């Protein structure tokens, strides 16, 4: 009888929804949400996953201008045609258009000199934005600007409130933290201008943005400028080619412009225009785009009785979830990846911030937009099957900037395969995932080398590599996804291999406090000071030890076993959520939105409130989930606690306000939380509806009392993917006090009863090390090699070559009398060989000094900087790696000027100084080095000097500069290391000061 009643209810609901049709929901979307604080969203016009994001743009002033716009601004530079939505990195801002009156200039100027440039002041009072539409009044010109877009075309409508002569500026040089190396402007007719912009994306890699601007009215004249100086030509290609077109207008007259983009060529531009814009007015496109967004927004419809604030927050979250990834292929299928053009019979996408979005954004799309999911996954797979470059780390418009970590696209691909989304070749998908898990070339530009070689060998990324815990746990989850797909495809051996790999985090577990700690290749656990951010930021992404110690979503049984059981794990979670201690040092900008030490603004912890489900205490998670959705999201410009991150922050909100969340998407289940809407209907592509109802919900009643699924009592704290896709009704009954019985039984949890102990695999031999702690010697260094494993053989070299089993076997202490790098390897039967131990050993006067010397004085410590203000890191016998974030470097943008007092006179003839070359991240080698010496402070004289040239390359390497000095006896020394200064024209940082990173200054 209950089943009959349920079926009838669902049938009546379906009929009701069909009768209502598509609701007009774009009015509830406010793209201004997230444009203030650290949200990093843009307010302009775009379409679902469109190539064009037409939005007001400005100079990159600081991190909060990553999208080219920030709500605190009061000046608009112009309207550019692509922007990144809510990322922690910046880029794009291609092809800026700006209407002006009375300026007659292409000078972009500065905000401080707004009256001398084409910029304009504006007020938020005249701004208006909704899905697919943006409007503002430019106060300097009294011009009303309206923007809308198709997938590949941006539409402008300028209404002039003053009669007279107007100029519309076309500036291809504009960029958001990029540098146009070449631009072009060409007059095609009296209604069309076209051109391109070239951007250097790396060594031998250039990105192009081709465009055509077509005007609804003929212009009376044109002006092309070279470096802002007018010249008499109809076409110009130069470093700074710009232009403007001139019209005479009546008061109230409007001019419309369609600006079409292509990354390929002008042929692509014209095809895109004909397919999407030809014959269409601004009003036509706005109507089409509004309809398209209404179709998307109706995928999930919440109760009409919800407050307008809740509707704005929720539907804007859906809007933000459908902005990225972005289409990069033209209508003819051609697209560009890493500077090369390819044909394609599928739509190609890019702007994959998958380190963020594999957690909730892409799982959300597997429920409500499987058609787009299939296209995106096929696009990713083609990076292997067609392009042959492997999976990207963080791909922006076809170029992998590799700013993050992991092979996170495997999670996106695997999730779609496991959910049987149609149109995906499962064998090709598995091949691409499998290959990415062995790709040793994908290193992070920010977070050090991948560490994947050690991960494969040891089962974890060793502490010698930066962010080792974060990398280990991310790799573990990706490997779990690969294992699940292998299992689904009947690949038993591969499934077993990757299941084993997925448990590597267990070897990092610190039983003293329950955190995951970095572990060196020799088996020693790194010591951490948990009272300061300093250690945390180098060992965990954003310093988030709490999130990454809880990031074991695929192995909740294992982590709970390591903690000692469910009660112990619950107590550990409590400690994290209730820990309000203040840490010293500089906090990373990406971690924010704290409840205790849970930082909601940093994605790796997004699953944490739901972990209480696994230990039978879901009511605690319900409390924290409600706190996040009600205090860290709102319908205001600052309505996001941190970067929106291309849909992830919004997807978390959508899931959590519906009442369930994909803690481990690949296990095809969702942990139940606490719904935030009285009713929500998911309109699925298969024709089914999945409805979530919350009975007795209010601001106070956020605790779940009981749950029903399809009218039947449901005692589980999770729901399966197929239950959602089959359609049905999930009903929560809410109350103002916790029901501690709901979800408390082992049988209610997705892991069941926890018994036994977690197995910790030992895969590789502990690496050897020199028990002599010194890196410096005066006459000789005696090296004594040892391994923490018993019964090992150690082989070594001192000539720079890599040790093998054929290298000298260590038996007796090694006497070293010249600068060298000692390398050693340990082997043991039944285990993989160890990581190669490397120890640079330098001749130095420092071992000869009295205790307390040298005394170091840093003369000009200035912000911004890396390292320590006392200069001690320059002489701590710890040499920096090729990663600037390894906490071993002293870095500034100014001269590094440091004084030394050796205590006594010492004979010195040489100095060795390590400098970092990482030009891609604005770190240039020194321009010159000067060394001064004397027996007294007052009589310092120049005893050595050398100048250097920076090569035009993007190699990431440590360069050790050796200077021969005027040999003599010195007590007092001064090292002056002069930075490169201002970046050259060919670099993206052109005109800005670049960094100087120095480590280990050694006199001998």
Short mmCIF file of C-alpha atoms in Angstrom, two decimals, residues 333-510:
data_model
loop_
_atom_site.label_atom_id
_atom_site.label_comp_id
_atom_site.label_asym_id
_atom_site.label_seq_id
_atom_site.Cartn_x
_atom_site.Cartn_y
_atom_site.Cartn_z
CA UNK A 333 36.06 21.54 -34.31
CA UNK A 334 39.59 22.97 -34.48
CA UNK A 335 41.27 23.81 -31.20
CA UNK A 336 44.70 24.58 -29.75
CA UNK A 337 46.58 22.67 -27.04
CA UNK A 338 50.11 23.63 -26.02
CA UNK A 339 50.44 25.86 -29.09
CA UNK A 340 49.45 23.29 -31.73
CA UNK A 341 46.20 23.16 -33.68
CA UNK A 342 44.20 19.94 -33.90
CA UNK A 343 40.93 18.97 -35.60
CA UNK A 344 38.22 17.44 -33.45
CA UNK A 345 34.84 15.85 -33.99
CA UNK A 346 33.93 16.52 -30.36
CA UNK A 347 33.61 19.75 -28.40
CA UNK A 348 36.89 20.56 -26.68
CA UNK A 349 37.09 22.11 -23.20
CA UNK A 350 39.80 23.60 -21.03
CA UNK A 351 40.14 25.61 -17.80
CA UNK A 352 40.16 22.46 -15.71
CA UNK A 353 40.80 23.35 -12.08
CA UNK A 354 40.35 19.69 -11.23
CA UNK A 355 42.34 19.81 -7.96
CA UNK A 356 39.30 21.74 -6.72
CA UNK A 357 36.48 20.47 -8.86
CA UNK A 358 36.87 16.68 -8.76
CA UNK A 359 35.57 16.80 -5.19
CA UNK A 360 32.03 18.09 -5.83
CA UNK A 361 31.72 20.16 -9.04
CA UNK A 362 32.21 17.27 -11.46
CA UNK A 363 30.25 14.80 -9.30
CA UNK A 364 27.37 17.30 -9.37
CA UNK A 365 27.50 17.36 -13.17
CA UNK A 366 27.39 13.55 -13.27
CA UNK A 367 23.93 13.85 -11.71
CA UNK A 368 22.37 16.88 -13.39
CA UNK A 369 24.35 17.28 -16.65
CA UNK A 370 25.60 13.94 -17.90
CA UNK A 371 25.62 15.16 -21.50
CA UNK A 372 28.21 17.85 -20.73
CA UNK A 373 30.11 15.44 -18.47
CA UNK A 374 30.52 13.02 -21.37
CA UNK A 375 31.85 15.79 -23.61
CA UNK A 376 34.29 17.06 -20.98
CA UNK A 377 35.62 13.59 -20.21
CA UNK A 378 36.09 12.82 -23.90
CA UNK A 379 37.95 16.11 -24.24
CA UNK A 380 40.29 15.11 -21.41
CA UNK A 381 40.84 11.65 -22.86
CA UNK A 382 41.81 13.21 -26.19
CA UNK A 383 44.84 14.80 -24.52
CA UNK A 384 46.23 11.27 -24.67
CA UNK A 385 44.52 9.70 -27.68
CA UNK A 386 44.90 12.68 -30.02
CA UNK A 387 47.42 15.15 -28.62
CA UNK A 388 49.68 12.65 -26.84
CA UNK A 389 50.75 14.93 -23.99
CA UNK A 390 49.05 13.19 -21.10
CA UNK A 391 46.59 14.54 -18.58
CA UNK A 392 47.02 18.18 -17.50
CA UNK A 393 47.57 19.27 -13.91
CA UNK A 394 45.71 22.61 -14.29
CA UNK A 395 44.95 23.45 -17.89
CA UNK A 396 44.09 27.03 -18.87
CA UNK A 397 42.89 27.64 -22.47
CA UNK A 398 44.83 24.60 -23.66
CA UNK A 399 48.04 25.24 -21.74
CA UNK A 400 48.98 23.31 -18.62
CA UNK A 401 50.21 25.80 -16.03
CA UNK A 402 50.77 22.89 -13.59
CA UNK A 403 50.19 25.13 -10.58
CA UNK A 404 48.62 22.39 -8.45
CA UNK A 405 49.31 18.72 -7.70
CA UNK A 406 48.11 15.26 -8.57
CA UNK A 407 46.59 13.49 -11.55
CA UNK A 408 43.19 14.81 -10.57
CA UNK A 409 41.62 14.48 -14.03
CA UNK A 410 41.70 10.72 -13.42
CA UNK A 411 39.10 11.26 -10.73
CA UNK A 412 36.87 13.17 -13.16
CA UNK A 413 37.27 10.56 -15.89
CA UNK A 414 36.90 7.60 -13.55
CA UNK A 415 33.82 8.99 -11.82
CA UNK A 416 32.06 9.26 -15.18
CA UNK A 417 33.04 5.72 -16.19
CA UNK A 418 31.89 4.25 -12.88
CA UNK A 419 28.53 6.00 -13.24
CA UNK A 420 28.08 4.57 -16.75
CA UNK A 421 27.72 7.95 -18.40
CA UNK A 422 27.08 7.32 -22.07
CA UNK A 423 29.38 8.16 -24.95
CA UNK A 424 32.70 7.42 -23.22
CA UNK A 425 35.13 4.79 -24.50
CA UNK A 426 35.90 3.02 -21.24
CA UNK A 427 39.10 1.38 -22.46
CA UNK A 428 40.53 4.67 -23.69
CA UNK A 429 39.46 6.28 -20.43
CA UNK A 430 41.26 3.65 -18.39
CA UNK A 431 44.39 3.91 -20.55
CA UNK A 432 44.52 7.67 -19.98
CA UNK A 433 44.00 7.33 -16.23
CA UNK A 434 46.53 4.52 -15.91
CA UNK A 435 49.14 6.41 -17.90
CA UNK A 436 48.74 9.54 -15.78
CA UNK A 437 49.50 7.54 -12.63
CA UNK A 438 53.02 6.82 -13.95
CA UNK A 439 53.77 10.16 -15.60
CA UNK A 440 56.88 11.45 -13.83
CA UNK A 441 57.01 14.68 -15.85
CA UNK A 442 54.06 16.54 -14.30
CA UNK A 443 55.56 18.78 -11.61
CA UNK A 444 53.84 21.65 -9.84
CA UNK A 445 55.05 25.16 -10.61
CA UNK A 446 54.18 26.13 -7.03
CA UNK A 447 54.37 23.04 -4.84
CA UNK A 448 57.68 21.43 -5.83
CA UNK A 449 58.28 18.31 -7.90
CA UNK A 450 55.59 15.65 -8.05
CA UNK A 451 57.38 13.09 -5.90
CA UNK A 452 55.60 10.42 -7.92
CA UNK A 453 58.75 8.34 -8.41
CA UNK A 454 59.18 8.04 -4.64
CA UNK A 455 55.45 7.49 -4.23
CA UNK A 456 55.53 4.51 -6.55
CA UNK A 457 58.64 3.16 -4.86
CA UNK A 458 57.81 3.78 -1.20
CA UNK A 459 54.02 4.00 -1.24
CA UNK A 460 54.17 7.63 -0.11
CA UNK A 461 55.77 10.86 -1.29
CA UNK A 462 58.83 11.27 0.89
CA UNK A 463 59.41 14.32 3.08
CA UNK A 464 62.35 15.37 0.92
CA UNK A 465 59.66 16.71 -1.44
CA UNK A 466 57.50 19.72 -0.61
CA UNK A 467 53.83 19.20 0.28
CA UNK A 468 54.52 15.47 0.58
CA UNK A 469 51.47 14.66 2.72
CA UNK A 470 49.10 16.49 0.39
CA UNK A 471 50.54 14.71 -2.63
CA UNK A 472 50.37 11.30 -0.97
CA UNK A 473 46.72 11.60 0.04
CA UNK A 474 45.66 13.04 -3.31
CA UNK A 475 47.49 10.28 -5.21
CA UNK A 476 45.93 7.71 -2.90
CA UNK A 477 42.41 8.81 -3.77
CA UNK A 478 43.16 9.00 -7.50
CA UNK A 479 44.59 5.49 -7.33
CA UNK A 480 41.43 4.28 -5.61
CA UNK A 481 39.40 5.65 -8.54
CA UNK A 482 41.69 3.91 -11.03
CA UNK A 483 41.37 0.67 -9.05
CA UNK A 484 37.58 0.92 -9.12
CA UNK A 485 37.55 1.44 -12.88
CA UNK A 486 40.00 -1.42 -13.40
CA UNK A 487 37.75 -3.65 -11.32
CA UNK A 488 34.71 -2.60 -13.32
CA UNK A 489 36.51 -3.44 -16.58
CA UNK A 490 37.69 -6.82 -15.31
CA UNK A 491 41.36 -5.82 -15.05
CA UNK A 492 42.09 -7.77 -11.89
CA UNK A 493 45.86 -7.25 -11.71
CA UNK A 494 45.61 -3.51 -12.24
CA UNK A 495 42.82 -3.23 -9.71
CA UNK A 496 44.91 -4.99 -7.08
CA UNK A 497 47.94 -2.84 -7.91
CA UNK A 498 46.06 0.42 -7.46
CA UNK A 499 44.12 -0.64 -4.39
CA UNK A 500 47.50 -1.33 -2.78
CA UNK A 501 48.78 2.07 -3.90
CA UNK A 502 45.72 3.81 -2.45
CA UNK A 503 46.65 2.92 1.14
CA UNK A 504 50.06 4.59 1.20
CA UNK A 505 48.94 7.39 3.53
CA UNK A 506 48.85 4.84 6.36
CA UNK A 507 52.63 5.00 6.56
CA UNK A 508 52.40 8.71 7.44
CA UNK A 509 50.13 8.27 10.44
CA UNK A 510 51.47 9.77 13.66
#
